[in-house]
């Protein structure tokens, strides 16, 4: 088994970290994860018995979405972390960076320790999300030092190439999922709906960190046009300091008089059970989603899923065959799709069944981890 030093800068559990947990588990006998901070991600590694190293003893607060240089400079002990990665990496076959800031520091460290470097790219590298400087730094380092870039979708791969990344370095491997973690559970559905007091409601679930580009405000706007028996569950929290946005959402809900029809559940670790409580899952990102784990999770949960047609989401869903695709940011399109699904009995929907089969066929954790294993072997 290969000895991999995974590096991730996040303290919280975003999609990239949840993906890494599923990959690193396969390597836990030989490998470890290097972290910049303690927190939920660190706790999850501990629970799964995946070894980890804290790369700095200074408590760091890093906002994933803030500028690269700003966060690198903001008290971040770059030299110390890089030195630690250099030392640690000598005991491993390769360095595997899972996030952008981790990648920048790992690139320098791996060049010094002469270890092969992998970059698992979970972001669409475009100016919509990142500054020109940020993109230039990441692409230059990837082209200079990185033997393998794993993109989480074709959209992510194309953006990397469009930004100047070398096409021969980048391979697409979709996120993998344990299908058995998303069983149909009518009894859990009943208990949760009772607990949440949504028994008689048609429930739209939105499972995502709260962030402007994740588009929860679009769903709230849509709710103003939906019948009174529709309730929205917002599952997730602001992971990277978007507290202003959370406040805006509360104001929007209060102004529309929707206080009793929107429930904020915060960050939850029982997503599969909560999906059972929903009648439809809405993915509402207003700009291109690199992959969209929640979309596949909804497919595995036998729930109809609406996703915005941009980025990786269009690779996951075929419109009206395995789900519903709507134009990002368009309230009317989202409302129409929700109303359409409300008219159908979801358990008998052939779309839901096709979506489930597609998710099983294309997003198996075993197959997709094997693909990564093969790419790592070729690199070494
Ligand atoms: N998620 C979670 N608890 C929550 C909200 C979301 O575990 O309260 C998970 C969700 O199930 C998904 C991930 O967070 O697996 C989000 O990944 P996605 O690719 O959808 O978005 P990202 O956060 O990576 O932008």
Short mmCIF file of C-alpha atoms and ligand atoms in Angstrom, two decimals:
data_model
loop_
_atom_site.label_atom_id
_atom_site.label_comp_id
_atom_site.label_asym_id
_atom_site.label_seq_id
_atom_site.Cartn_x
_atom_site.Cartn_y
_atom_site.Cartn_z
CA UNK A 1 0.00 0.00 0.00
CA UNK A 2 1.29 3.43 -0.95
CA UNK A 3 2.35 5.82 1.80
CA UNK A 4 0.56 9.08 1.22
CA UNK A 5 0.87 12.36 3.09
CA UNK A 6 -2.47 14.09 2.49
CA UNK A 7 -2.57 17.84 3.25
CA UNK A 8 -5.76 19.89 3.82
CA UNK A 9 -6.00 23.38 5.31
CA UNK A 10 -9.63 23.25 6.45
CA UNK A 11 -10.80 22.82 10.00
CA UNK A 12 -14.45 22.30 8.99
CA UNK A 13 -16.17 19.56 7.01
CA UNK A 14 -16.78 20.83 3.49
CA UNK A 15 -17.26 18.65 0.42
CA UNK A 16 -13.48 18.41 -0.18
CA UNK A 17 -12.88 17.14 3.35
CA UNK A 18 -15.76 14.63 3.21
CA UNK A 19 -14.33 13.36 -0.08
CA UNK A 20 -10.85 13.06 1.44
CA UNK A 21 -12.20 11.12 4.44
CA UNK A 22 -13.51 8.47 2.03
CA UNK A 23 -10.20 8.29 0.15
CA UNK A 24 -7.83 8.43 3.12
CA UNK A 25 -9.66 5.58 4.89
CA UNK A 26 -8.24 3.18 2.29
CA UNK A 27 -4.71 4.32 3.17
CA UNK A 28 -4.98 4.61 6.94
CA UNK A 29 -2.53 1.76 7.66
CA UNK A 30 0.31 3.52 5.85
CA UNK A 31 -0.64 7.16 5.46
CA UNK A 32 -1.60 10.32 7.34
CA UNK A 33 -3.33 13.68 6.87
CA UNK A 34 -1.47 16.93 7.62
CA UNK A 35 -3.75 19.65 9.02
CA UNK A 36 -3.43 23.39 9.62
CA UNK A 37 -5.97 23.48 12.45
CA UNK A 38 -8.04 21.40 14.82
CA UNK A 39 -11.81 21.20 14.39
CA UNK A 40 -14.57 18.98 12.97
CA UNK A 41 -12.37 17.58 10.20
CA UNK A 42 -9.68 16.62 12.70
CA UNK A 43 -12.33 14.98 14.93
CA UNK A 44 -13.72 13.01 11.98
CA UNK A 45 -10.22 11.73 11.12
CA UNK A 46 -9.79 10.65 14.71
CA UNK A 47 -13.13 8.82 14.73
CA UNK A 48 -12.23 6.92 11.58
CA UNK A 49 -8.77 6.02 12.89
CA UNK A 50 -6.97 7.96 10.16
CA UNK A 51 -3.63 9.23 11.51
CA UNK A 52 -3.10 12.97 11.32
CA UNK A 53 -0.41 15.55 12.06
CA UNK A 54 -1.17 19.07 13.18
CA UNK A 55 1.33 21.08 11.13
CA UNK A 56 1.34 24.12 13.37
CA UNK A 57 0.61 24.73 17.04
CA UNK A 58 -0.78 28.20 16.40
CA UNK A 59 -4.58 28.31 16.31
CA UNK A 60 -5.35 29.34 12.74
CA UNK A 61 -8.59 30.69 11.37
CA UNK A 62 -8.58 30.32 7.62
CA UNK A 63 -11.43 31.29 5.37
CA UNK A 64 -11.42 28.98 2.40
CA UNK A 65 -13.05 31.59 0.21
CA UNK A 66 -10.80 34.49 1.14
CA UNK A 67 -7.94 35.51 -1.12
CA UNK A 68 -4.98 33.18 -1.31
CA UNK A 69 -2.34 35.73 -0.31
CA UNK A 70 -4.49 37.33 2.35
CA UNK A 71 -4.99 34.02 4.11
CA UNK A 72 -1.44 32.89 3.54
CA UNK A 73 -0.16 36.11 5.04
CA UNK A 74 -2.70 36.38 7.88
CA UNK A 75 -0.65 34.99 10.67
CA UNK A 76 -0.17 31.77 8.82
CA UNK A 77 3.17 30.31 9.67
CA UNK A 78 3.99 29.30 6.11
CA UNK A 79 7.66 28.58 6.61
CA UNK A 80 6.99 26.48 9.67
CA UNK A 81 4.26 24.48 7.95
CA UNK A 82 6.33 24.00 4.80
CA UNK A 83 9.30 22.86 6.87
CA UNK A 84 7.12 20.39 8.73
CA UNK A 85 5.76 19.02 5.43
CA UNK A 86 9.33 18.67 4.10
CA UNK A 87 10.32 16.68 7.21
CA UNK A 88 7.21 14.50 7.26
CA UNK A 89 7.15 13.84 3.54
CA UNK A 90 10.48 12.03 3.71
CA UNK A 91 8.57 9.12 5.32
CA UNK A 92 5.95 9.00 2.56
CA UNK A 93 5.87 8.08 -1.13
CA UNK A 94 4.02 11.19 -2.19
CA UNK A 95 2.36 14.42 -1.06
CA UNK A 96 -1.35 14.77 -1.89
CA UNK A 97 -2.77 18.29 -1.49
CA UNK A 98 -6.55 18.43 -1.16
CA UNK A 99 -7.19 22.19 -1.02
CA UNK A 100 -5.67 25.22 -2.72
CA UNK A 101 -3.76 26.85 0.11
CA UNK A 102 -2.54 23.44 1.20
CA UNK A 103 -1.42 22.89 -2.38
CA UNK A 104 0.61 26.11 -2.59
CA UNK A 105 2.58 25.27 0.55
CA UNK A 106 2.83 21.57 -0.33
CA UNK A 107 4.19 22.40 -3.79
CA UNK A 108 7.13 24.24 -2.30
CA UNK A 109 7.69 21.56 0.34
CA UNK A 110 7.45 18.64 -2.10
CA UNK A 111 9.89 20.35 -4.46
CA UNK A 112 12.39 20.61 -1.60
CA UNK A 113 11.89 17.05 -0.36
CA UNK A 114 11.69 15.76 -3.96
CA UNK A 115 8.49 13.90 -3.42
CA UNK A 116 5.89 13.42 -6.19
CA UNK A 117 3.03 15.87 -5.76
CA UNK A 118 -0.67 15.33 -6.38
CA UNK A 119 -3.28 18.07 -6.37
CA UNK A 120 -6.90 16.99 -5.88
CA UNK A 121 -8.73 19.91 -7.39
CA UNK A 122 -12.20 20.52 -5.94
CA UNK A 123 -12.61 24.07 -7.31
CA UNK A 124 -13.42 25.61 -10.65
CA UNK A 125 -10.38 27.79 -11.22
CA UNK A 126 -11.99 30.83 -12.81
CA UNK A 127 -12.11 34.52 -12.03
CA UNK A 128 -15.70 34.06 -10.86
CA UNK A 129 -14.31 32.63 -7.62
CA UNK A 130 -10.61 33.55 -7.50
CA UNK A 131 -8.37 36.51 -8.22
CA UNK A 132 -6.05 36.50 -11.26
CA UNK A 133 -3.04 36.38 -8.93
CA UNK A 134 -4.46 33.41 -7.10
CA UNK A 135 -5.07 31.55 -10.37
CA UNK A 136 -1.61 32.39 -11.70
CA UNK A 137 0.13 31.13 -8.57
CA UNK A 138 -1.82 27.86 -8.46
CA UNK A 139 -1.43 27.13 -12.19
CA UNK A 140 2.28 28.00 -12.23
CA UNK A 141 3.00 25.75 -9.26
CA UNK A 142 0.87 22.95 -10.72
CA UNK A 143 2.69 23.13 -14.06
CA UNK A 144 6.11 23.26 -12.39
CA UNK A 145 5.84 20.75 -9.56
CA UNK A 146 2.71 18.66 -9.85
CA UNK A 147 2.83 15.24 -11.49
CA UNK A 148 -0.90 14.64 -11.24
CA UNK A 149 -3.97 16.82 -10.91
CA UNK A 150 -7.18 14.95 -10.03
CA UNK A 151 -10.17 17.05 -11.10
CA UNK A 152 -13.53 16.26 -9.51
CA UNK A 153 -15.42 16.85 -12.78
CA UNK A 154 -14.90 17.59 -16.48
CA UNK A 155 -15.90 21.18 -15.72
CA UNK A 156 -13.15 21.47 -13.11
CA UNK A 157 -10.65 19.90 -15.53
CA UNK A 158 -11.61 22.27 -18.35
CA UNK A 159 -11.33 25.32 -16.10
CA UNK A 160 -7.84 24.17 -15.04
CA UNK A 161 -6.79 23.88 -18.70
CA UNK A 162 -8.45 27.17 -19.66
CA UNK A 163 -6.53 28.90 -16.86
CA UNK A 164 -3.25 27.63 -18.37
CA UNK A 165 -2.85 24.23 -16.66
CA UNK A 166 -1.11 21.49 -18.62
CA UNK A 167 -3.77 19.17 -20.09
CA UNK A 168 -1.66 15.99 -19.83
CA UNK A 169 -1.43 16.32 -16.02
CA UNK A 170 -5.12 16.40 -15.27
CA UNK A 171 -7.46 13.43 -14.93
CA UNK A 172 -11.10 13.40 -13.89
CA UNK A 173 -12.19 11.18 -11.02
CA UNK A 174 -15.67 11.84 -9.65
CA UNK A 175 -16.34 11.68 -5.91
CA UNK A 176 -17.21 8.18 -4.74
CA UNK A 177 -20.03 7.30 -2.32
CA UNK A 178 -20.97 4.39 -0.07
CA UNK A 179 -24.44 3.65 -1.45
CA UNK A 180 -25.37 1.63 1.64
CA UNK A 181 -25.21 4.80 3.74
CA UNK A 182 -28.35 6.14 2.03
CA UNK A 183 -31.00 3.47 2.66
CA UNK A 184 -34.72 4.16 2.32
CA UNK A 185 -35.99 4.49 5.90
CA UNK A 186 -39.74 5.21 6.13
CA UNK A 187 -39.68 4.93 9.93
CA UNK A 188 -36.84 7.46 10.25
CA UNK A 189 -38.70 9.74 7.85
CA UNK A 190 -41.80 9.59 10.05
CA UNK A 191 -39.85 10.23 13.26
CA UNK A 192 -37.92 13.17 11.83
CA UNK A 193 -40.95 14.77 10.23
CA UNK A 194 -42.77 14.47 13.50
CA UNK A 195 -39.87 15.99 15.42
CA UNK A 196 -39.54 18.85 12.96
CA UNK A 197 -43.30 19.36 12.93
CA UNK A 198 -43.50 19.05 9.14
CA UNK A 199 -45.82 16.04 8.91
CA UNK A 200 -48.36 17.62 6.62
CA UNK A 201 -45.82 19.57 4.58
CA UNK A 202 -44.20 19.09 1.19
CA UNK A 203 -40.57 19.45 2.21
CA UNK A 204 -37.81 20.93 0.06
CA UNK A 205 -34.36 20.22 1.47
CA UNK A 206 -31.29 22.28 0.67
CA UNK A 207 -28.11 20.64 1.96
CA UNK A 208 -25.26 23.05 1.66
CA UNK A 209 -23.07 25.41 3.57
CA UNK A 210 -24.69 28.84 3.76
CA UNK A 211 -22.92 31.02 1.23
CA UNK A 212 -24.17 33.58 -1.32
CA UNK A 213 -23.16 31.50 -4.35
CA UNK A 214 -24.88 28.42 -2.93
CA UNK A 215 -28.10 30.35 -3.60
CA UNK A 216 -30.26 29.70 -0.55
CA UNK A 217 -31.80 33.17 -1.12
CA UNK A 218 -33.10 31.95 -4.51
CA UNK A 219 -34.92 29.09 -2.79
CA UNK A 220 -36.44 31.47 -0.23
CA UNK A 221 -37.57 33.76 -3.04
CA UNK A 222 -39.11 30.74 -4.75
CA UNK A 223 -40.91 29.78 -1.51
CA UNK A 224 -42.80 33.10 -1.61
CA UNK A 225 -44.47 31.80 -4.81
CA UNK A 226 -45.18 28.28 -3.56
CA UNK A 227 -48.31 27.06 -1.73
CA UNK A 228 -48.53 27.25 2.06
CA UNK A 229 -47.97 23.51 2.46
CA UNK A 230 -44.37 23.79 1.21
CA UNK A 231 -41.62 24.01 3.82
CA UNK A 232 -37.89 24.50 3.28
CA UNK A 233 -35.16 22.84 5.37
CA UNK A 234 -31.81 24.60 5.20
CA UNK A 235 -29.19 22.08 6.32
CA UNK A 236 -25.70 23.47 6.74
CA UNK A 237 -23.91 26.43 8.26
CA UNK A 238 -21.64 29.22 7.11
CA UNK A 239 -18.35 27.34 7.09
CA UNK A 240 -16.09 30.11 5.89
CA UNK A 241 -17.26 33.20 7.74
CA UNK A 242 -20.26 34.20 5.60
CA UNK A 243 -22.19 35.39 8.66
CA UNK A 244 -23.54 38.48 6.85
CA UNK A 245 -25.22 36.19 4.37
CA UNK A 246 -26.89 34.19 7.14
CA UNK A 247 -28.24 37.42 8.59
CA UNK A 248 -29.50 38.47 5.15
CA UNK A 249 -31.33 35.16 4.82
CA UNK A 250 -33.03 35.65 8.18
CA UNK A 251 -34.06 39.19 7.16
CA UNK A 252 -35.37 37.96 3.80
CA UNK A 253 -37.43 35.27 5.54
CA UNK A 254 -38.82 37.68 8.14
CA UNK A 255 -39.69 40.29 5.50
CA UNK A 256 -41.59 37.67 3.47
CA UNK A 257 -43.38 36.34 6.57
CA UNK A 258 -41.95 32.86 6.01
CA UNK A 259 -40.63 32.29 9.52
CA UNK A 260 -42.78 29.20 10.08
CA UNK A 261 -41.99 27.67 6.67
CA UNK A 262 -38.17 27.76 6.74
CA UNK A 263 -36.13 25.74 9.23
CA UNK A 264 -32.43 26.31 9.76
CA UNK A 265 -30.99 23.02 10.99
CA UNK A 266 -27.31 24.08 11.10
CA UNK A 267 -24.51 21.66 10.23
CA UNK A 268 -25.73 18.07 10.56
CA UNK A 269 -23.93 14.78 10.43
CA UNK A 270 -27.14 12.82 9.71
CA UNK A 271 -27.61 13.97 6.10
CA UNK A 272 -28.86 10.57 4.80
CA UNK A 273 -31.62 10.47 7.45
CA UNK A 274 -32.60 14.09 6.82
CA UNK A 275 -32.81 13.47 3.09
CA UNK A 276 -35.38 10.79 3.89
CA UNK A 277 -37.49 13.44 5.61
CA UNK A 278 -37.57 15.54 2.43
CA UNK A 279 -39.80 15.22 -0.64
CA UNK A 280 -37.37 16.92 -2.99
CA UNK A 281 -33.75 18.08 -2.70
CA UNK A 282 -32.87 21.42 -4.28
CA UNK A 283 -29.33 22.34 -5.28
CA UNK A 284 -29.43 26.08 -5.92
CA UNK A 285 -25.88 27.27 -6.66
CA UNK A 286 -25.89 30.48 -8.67
CA UNK A 287 -22.55 29.80 -10.33
CA UNK A 288 -20.88 26.68 -11.65
CA UNK A 289 -20.64 23.92 -9.04
CA UNK A 290 -17.35 22.02 -9.32
CA UNK A 291 -19.04 18.70 -8.52
CA UNK A 292 -22.03 18.85 -6.13
CA UNK A 293 -21.92 15.96 -3.67
CA UNK A 294 -25.44 16.68 -2.44
CA UNK A 295 -26.82 15.94 -5.90
CA UNK A 296 -25.42 12.38 -5.86
CA UNK A 297 -26.49 11.93 -2.22
CA UNK A 298 -30.07 12.84 -3.19
CA UNK A 299 -29.94 10.37 -6.09
CA UNK A 300 -28.77 7.61 -3.74
CA UNK A 301 -31.50 8.56 -1.24
CA UNK A 302 -34.25 8.00 -3.82
CA UNK A 303 -35.26 11.62 -3.67
CA UNK A 304 -36.06 13.76 -6.73
CA UNK A 305 -33.32 16.32 -7.19
CA UNK A 306 -33.34 19.73 -8.80
CA UNK A 307 -29.91 21.10 -9.69
CA UNK A 308 -28.73 24.26 -11.36
CA UNK A 309 -27.39 23.62 -14.85
CA UNK A 310 -23.78 24.73 -14.65
CA UNK A 311 -20.37 23.18 -14.03
CA UNK A 312 -20.17 19.63 -12.71
CA UNK A 313 -23.91 19.41 -11.96
CA UNK A 314 -24.73 18.91 -15.66
CA UNK A 315 -22.40 15.88 -15.68
CA UNK A 316 -24.36 14.33 -12.82
CA UNK A 317 -27.96 14.93 -13.94
CA UNK A 318 -29.70 14.44 -17.26
CA UNK A 319 -32.65 16.80 -17.33
CA UNK A 320 -35.95 14.99 -16.73
CA UNK A 321 -34.22 11.63 -16.99
CA UNK A 322 -32.36 11.51 -13.69
CA UNK A 323 -33.43 14.83 -12.19
CA UNK A 324 -34.43 18.37 -13.04
CA UNK A 325 -31.96 20.97 -14.31
CA UNK A 326 -32.83 24.65 -13.95
CA UNK A 327 -31.05 27.84 -14.94
CA UNK A 328 -28.83 29.13 -12.08
CA UNK A 329 -30.33 32.12 -10.29
CA UNK A 330 -33.75 31.80 -11.98
CA UNK A 331 -36.46 31.77 -9.34
CA UNK A 332 -39.30 30.99 -11.76
CA UNK A 333 -37.57 27.88 -13.14
CA UNK A 334 -36.96 26.54 -9.64
CA UNK A 335 -40.57 27.22 -8.62
CA UNK A 336 -41.91 25.44 -11.70
CA UNK A 337 -39.74 22.39 -11.04
CA UNK A 338 -40.82 22.18 -7.38
CA UNK A 339 -44.50 22.49 -8.35
CA UNK A 340 -44.08 19.83 -11.02
CA UNK A 341 -42.50 17.40 -8.56
CA UNK A 342 -45.19 18.18 -5.98
CA UNK A 343 -47.77 16.85 -8.44
CA UNK A 344 -45.95 13.52 -8.74
CA UNK A 345 -45.76 10.66 -6.31
CA UNK A 346 -42.00 10.50 -5.88
CA UNK A 347 -41.87 6.86 -4.88
CA UNK A 348 -43.28 5.85 -8.23
CA UNK A 349 -41.13 8.16 -10.26
CA UNK A 350 -39.06 6.38 -12.85
CA UNK A 351 -36.76 9.42 -12.81
CA UNK A 352 -35.89 8.70 -9.19
CA UNK A 353 -35.16 5.07 -9.97
CA UNK A 354 -32.96 5.97 -12.98
CA UNK A 355 -31.13 8.52 -10.84
CA UNK A 356 -30.45 5.90 -8.18
CA UNK A 357 -29.11 3.43 -10.75
CA UNK A 358 -26.95 6.12 -12.35
CA UNK A 359 -25.47 7.05 -8.98
CA UNK A 360 -24.71 3.40 -8.23
CA UNK A 361 -23.08 2.91 -11.63
CA UNK A 362 -21.01 6.09 -11.80
CA UNK A 363 -20.21 7.15 -8.26
CA UNK A 364 -19.18 4.01 -6.43
CA UNK A 365 -16.57 4.62 -3.75
CA UNK A 366 -14.84 1.35 -4.59
CA UNK A 367 -14.50 2.06 -8.32
CA UNK A 368 -13.54 5.69 -7.92
CA UNK A 369 -10.97 4.97 -5.20
CA UNK A 370 -9.49 2.30 -7.47
CA UNK A 371 -9.15 4.91 -10.22
CA UNK A 372 -7.26 7.17 -7.82
CA UNK A 373 -5.08 4.25 -6.66
CA UNK A 374 -4.14 3.50 -10.25
CA UNK A 375 -3.24 7.10 -11.00
CA UNK A 376 -1.07 7.27 -7.85
CA UNK A 377 0.71 4.04 -8.84
CA UNK A 378 1.44 5.44 -12.29
CA UNK A 379 2.83 8.60 -10.72
CA UNK A 380 5.16 6.78 -8.34
N1 LIG B 1 -23.16 18.40 4.45
C1 LIG B 1 -23.13 17.85 5.73
N2 LIG B 1 -23.85 18.47 6.71
C2 LIG B 1 -24.55 19.60 6.47
C3 LIG B 1 -24.56 20.17 5.17
C4 LIG B 1 -23.86 19.53 4.17
O1 LIG B 1 -22.51 16.82 5.98
O2 LIG B 1 -25.17 20.10 7.40
C5 LIG B 1 -22.40 17.71 3.39
C6 LIG B 1 -23.23 17.29 2.21
O3 LIG B 1 -23.95 16.11 2.51
C7 LIG B 1 -22.16 17.11 1.14
C8 LIG B 1 -21.13 18.17 1.52
O4 LIG B 1 -21.44 18.59 2.84
O5 LIG B 1 -21.58 15.83 1.21
C9 LIG B 1 -21.12 19.37 0.62
O6 LIG B 1 -20.49 19.02 -0.57
P1 LIG B 1 -20.87 19.73 -1.95
O7 LIG B 1 -20.01 19.15 -3.01
O8 LIG B 1 -22.33 19.63 -2.19
O9 LIG B 1 -20.53 21.27 -1.71
P2 LIG B 1 -19.18 22.00 -1.16
O10 LIG B 1 -19.38 22.27 0.30
O11 LIG B 1 -18.03 21.06 -1.41
O12 LIG B 1 -19.08 23.25 -1.93
#
